[in-house]
XYZ file of C-alpha atoms in Angstrom:
278
model
C 0.000 0.000 0.000
C 2.873 2.385 0.696
C 3.932 2.144 -2.942
C 0.454 3.225 -4.019
C 0.403 6.168 -1.591
C 3.697 7.612 -2.873
C 3.007 7.393 -6.616
C 3.963 10.623 -8.374
C 1.786 12.341 -10.969
C 4.086 11.320 -13.823
C 3.747 7.683 -12.747
C -0.049 7.663 -13.159
C -1.501 6.548 -16.478
C -4.689 8.614 -16.843
C -7.505 8.395 -19.366
C -5.980 11.241 -21.364
C -2.656 9.420 -21.576
C -4.421 6.153 -22.429
C -5.525 7.727 -25.723
C -1.897 7.440 -26.833
C -2.150 3.637 -26.580
C -5.002 3.031 -28.999
C -3.753 -0.118 -30.700
C -4.348 -3.869 -30.828
C -1.404 -4.805 -28.568
C -0.259 -1.728 -26.633
C 3.014 -1.791 -24.705
C 2.555 0.492 -21.712
C 5.570 2.512 -20.649
C 7.470 1.204 -17.644
C 7.328 4.658 -16.047
C 3.752 4.007 -14.881
C 3.012 2.502 -11.467
C -0.730 3.167 -11.412
C -3.516 3.000 -14.000
C -6.268 5.422 -13.036
C -10.010 4.781 -12.789
C -11.599 4.169 -16.181
C -8.333 4.828 -18.032
C -8.998 2.269 -20.788
C -12.720 1.768 -20.164
C -14.586 1.029 -23.415
C -11.390 0.913 -25.503
C -12.372 -1.598 -28.148
C -9.123 -2.090 -30.074
C -7.036 -3.714 -27.340
C -6.565 -7.491 -27.648
C -3.569 -8.008 -25.348
C -1.611 -5.636 -23.115
C 2.029 -5.464 -22.089
C 1.747 -3.945 -18.619
C 4.490 -1.819 -17.012
C 7.037 -4.042 -15.257
C 6.541 -2.427 -11.851
C 2.829 -1.646 -12.011
C 1.296 -1.557 -8.525
C -2.339 -0.612 -8.968
C -5.228 -0.701 -11.456
C -8.123 1.429 -10.227
C -11.877 0.963 -10.621
C -13.043 0.161 -14.164
C -9.485 0.501 -15.453
C -10.255 -1.835 -18.409
C -14.018 -2.066 -18.053
C -15.884 -3.170 -21.191
C -12.816 -3.573 -23.404
C -14.726 -5.759 -25.832
C -11.782 -7.294 -27.725
C -9.446 -7.853 -24.798
C -8.593 -11.571 -24.849
C -5.837 -12.137 -22.269
C -4.585 -10.419 -19.122
C -1.261 -11.199 -17.440
C -1.007 -9.106 -14.302
C 2.608 -8.439 -13.288
C 3.478 -9.840 -9.874
C 4.104 -6.278 -8.684
C 0.342 -5.570 -8.819
C -1.056 -5.523 -5.270
C -4.302 -3.639 -5.882
C -7.047 -4.045 -8.469
C -10.214 -1.941 -8.312
C -13.902 -2.753 -8.577
C -15.030 -3.782 -12.082
C -11.472 -3.406 -13.360
C -12.043 -6.043 -16.071
C -15.819 -6.375 -15.935
C -17.933 -6.800 -19.077
C -14.895 -7.746 -21.190
C -16.926 -10.177 -23.240
C -14.021 -11.708 -25.185
C -11.596 -12.055 -22.287
C -10.540 -15.714 -22.221
C -7.542 -16.094 -19.943
C -6.306 -14.309 -16.813
C -3.065 -14.692 -14.853
C -3.473 -13.326 -11.313
C -0.594 -11.484 -9.647
C 0.889 -13.362 -6.698
C 0.951 -10.049 -4.763
C -2.815 -9.567 -4.919
C -4.554 -10.196 -1.586
C -8.122 -9.530 -2.718
C -10.034 -9.916 -5.981
C -12.527 -7.061 -5.667
C -16.257 -6.919 -6.214
C -17.387 -7.346 -9.845
C -13.769 -7.549 -11.049
C -14.465 -10.003 -13.903
C -18.271 -9.887 -13.878
C -19.989 -11.076 -17.058
C -16.763 -11.962 -18.861
C -18.691 -14.647 -20.702
C -15.753 -16.125 -22.663
C -13.412 -16.361 -19.674
C -12.431 -20.019 -19.360
C -9.093 -19.977 -17.497
C -7.969 -18.191 -14.308
C -4.471 -19.068 -13.128
C -2.798 -18.489 -9.759
C 0.789 -19.135 -8.694
C 1.505 -21.524 -5.782
C 2.922 -18.607 -3.754
C -0.151 -16.405 -4.232
C -1.109 -14.389 -1.128
C -4.759 -14.091 -2.196
C -7.051 -14.337 0.850
C -10.487 -13.309 -0.430
C -12.715 -13.135 -3.503
C -15.269 -10.326 -3.518
C -18.957 -10.109 -4.296
C -19.784 -11.133 -7.881
C -16.079 -11.195 -8.767
C -16.668 -13.880 -11.439
C -20.457 -13.605 -11.666
C -21.870 -15.013 -14.922
C -18.501 -16.078 -16.306
C -20.406 -18.791 -18.100
C -17.377 -20.384 -19.841
C -15.258 -20.768 -16.698
C -14.903 -24.539 -16.309
C -12.647 -24.870 -13.257
C -11.004 -22.853 -10.516
C -8.075 -24.075 -8.411
C -8.033 -21.629 -5.524
C -4.613 -20.835 -4.004
C -3.759 -22.008 -0.482
C -4.338 -18.772 1.494
C -7.930 -18.058 0.397
C -10.178 -17.773 3.464
C -13.329 -16.113 2.146
C -15.459 -16.420 -0.992
C -17.964 -13.582 -1.250
C -21.638 -13.512 -2.146
C -22.412 -14.557 -5.730
C -18.673 -14.777 -6.438
C -19.221 -17.521 -9.058
C -22.953 -16.991 -9.587
C -24.261 -18.756 -12.701
C -20.853 -20.024 -13.810
C -22.774 -22.827 -15.465
C -19.732 -24.520 -17.070
C -17.883 -24.748 -13.734
C -17.324 -28.458 -13.103
C -14.346 -28.411 -10.743
C -13.490 -26.247 -7.747
C -10.487 -26.908 -5.526
C -11.118 -25.399 -2.101
C -8.014 -24.807 0.051
C -7.692 -25.977 3.639
C -7.987 -22.724 5.568
C -11.129 -21.520 3.801
C -13.636 -20.410 6.455
C -16.566 -18.830 4.612
C -18.555 -19.295 1.393
C -21.084 -16.495 0.851
C -24.702 -16.589 -0.229
C -25.366 -17.736 -3.796
C -21.593 -18.083 -4.258
C -21.889 -21.085 -6.607
C -25.542 -20.699 -7.611
C -26.324 -22.711 -10.755
C -22.803 -24.018 -11.344
C -21.980 -27.338 -13.021
C -19.939 -28.701 -10.100
C -19.853 -32.493 -10.283
C -18.062 -33.316 -7.029
C -17.726 -31.271 -3.858
C -14.847 -31.649 -1.404
C -15.127 -28.955 1.251
C -12.236 -28.300 3.660
C -12.439 -29.089 7.379
C -11.659 -25.429 8.120
C -14.991 -24.278 6.665
C -17.200 -22.588 9.273
C -20.000 -20.953 7.313
C -22.050 -21.839 4.241
C -24.248 -18.916 3.203
C -27.828 -19.024 1.960
C -28.231 -20.815 -1.381
C -24.449 -21.248 -1.632
C -24.815 -24.215 -4.040
C -28.405 -23.634 -5.143
C -29.330 -25.452 -8.372
C -25.984 -27.237 -8.761
C -27.797 -29.995 -10.588
C -24.758 -32.220 -11.267
C -24.082 -32.931 -7.588
C -24.906 -36.493 -6.489
C -23.403 -36.879 -2.995
C -22.108 -34.294 -0.521
C -20.509 -34.712 2.906
C -20.179 -31.597 5.029
C -17.075 -30.944 7.138
C -17.681 -31.056 10.875
C -16.343 -27.547 11.481
C -19.360 -25.835 9.922
C -21.136 -23.690 12.515
C -23.648 -21.975 10.238
C -25.581 -23.734 7.496
C -27.738 -21.192 5.661
C -31.149 -21.741 4.140
C -31.495 -23.466 0.769
C -27.756 -24.250 0.617
C -28.315 -27.277 -1.628
C -31.908 -26.605 -2.600
C -32.626 -27.085 -6.287
C -29.827 -29.676 -6.565
C -32.261 -32.019 -8.262
C -29.874 -34.988 -8.613
C -28.450 -34.827 -5.093
C -29.041 -38.257 -3.562
C -27.386 -37.927 -0.160
C -26.254 -35.128 2.123
C -24.086 -36.394 4.998
C -23.926 -34.248 8.151
C -21.937 -35.846 10.985
C -22.355 -33.011 13.498
C -24.905 -30.466 14.721
C -24.236 -26.975 13.306
C -25.067 -24.108 15.664
C -27.401 -22.592 13.073
C -29.333 -24.447 10.359
C -31.554 -22.612 7.883
C -34.763 -24.036 6.419
C -34.821 -26.391 3.452
C -31.101 -26.998 3.105
C -31.885 -29.428 0.285
C -34.784 -30.913 -1.685
C -37.096 -33.469 -0.089
C -35.866 -36.035 -2.619
C -32.426 -35.916 -0.970
C -31.689 -38.319 1.886
C -29.923 -36.703 4.827
C -27.423 -38.981 6.546
C -26.979 -38.079 10.231
C -26.872 -39.621 13.732
C -30.044 -40.800 15.401
C -31.149 -38.483 18.197
C -29.008 -35.596 16.992
C -30.120 -32.031 16.335
C -29.952 -32.860 12.623
C -32.260 -35.825 13.202
C -34.839 -33.497 14.801
C -34.396 -31.062 11.904
C -35.102 -33.824 9.383
C -38.257 -34.821 11.232
C -39.446 -31.204 11.290
C -39.005 -30.828 7.526
C -39.980 -34.411 6.752
C -36.703 -35.318 5.057
C -35.785 -38.933 4.421
C -33.126 -40.010 6.890
C -30.404 -42.629 6.868
C -28.744 -43.042 10.257
C -24.982 -43.191 10.506
C -23.523 -46.012 12.566
C -19.794 -45.196 12.567
């Protein structure tokens, strides 16, 4: 952050300066450390960008709605990216995330409908993914989250309908409401560190067949697996402190321990129950 605070005027690439880089593959001068808000917003000639070697920050809507932008390789010097920085870039296909970025902000890649690949380095320090960061990225087929991610925000991967594989890191504590709403996830392995599953977190993930929840979950929101029409079993080996209504469809069998809080919950909502014996 200190680098961002001490940026000099001549090191800021503004919208006026951006007009000098109207080309298919611009090479931005290495003098720039910061790209200002909306600098390249709506610039429809850019396909790829050579960023400054020591770039630190891209502000809000820096490359918003660049309709022909196809690939983004953020230099590892980048530690800040603003809201909607690459949102509505409808031909963006591949993104390399800086290993210095701690947070992917709200709406950062929202509605980038051709985006199919997001890559992180093993030494990434990313800890959180903001609200609707990848919302409606309908071509995104997998995401292998780096090891330090602790929080996935509301609707972060909302309607990423091609998403079949998600690797959740051990250390993740929270998945927000509607985070993976209507995704194509086929198998779900949640980490033991997970404490909270928000409302409708996996709503309408119709490819899921069997799910076992980690025993560290304290809060299980309403409708978490509701609409998962093919979900056969939901295994819950503990009693969360808070359980919302209708966590799944009635066609799903909940596997729990007889006499547990979950057993009483199943009776209240008239779910089919299979008792665990181990």
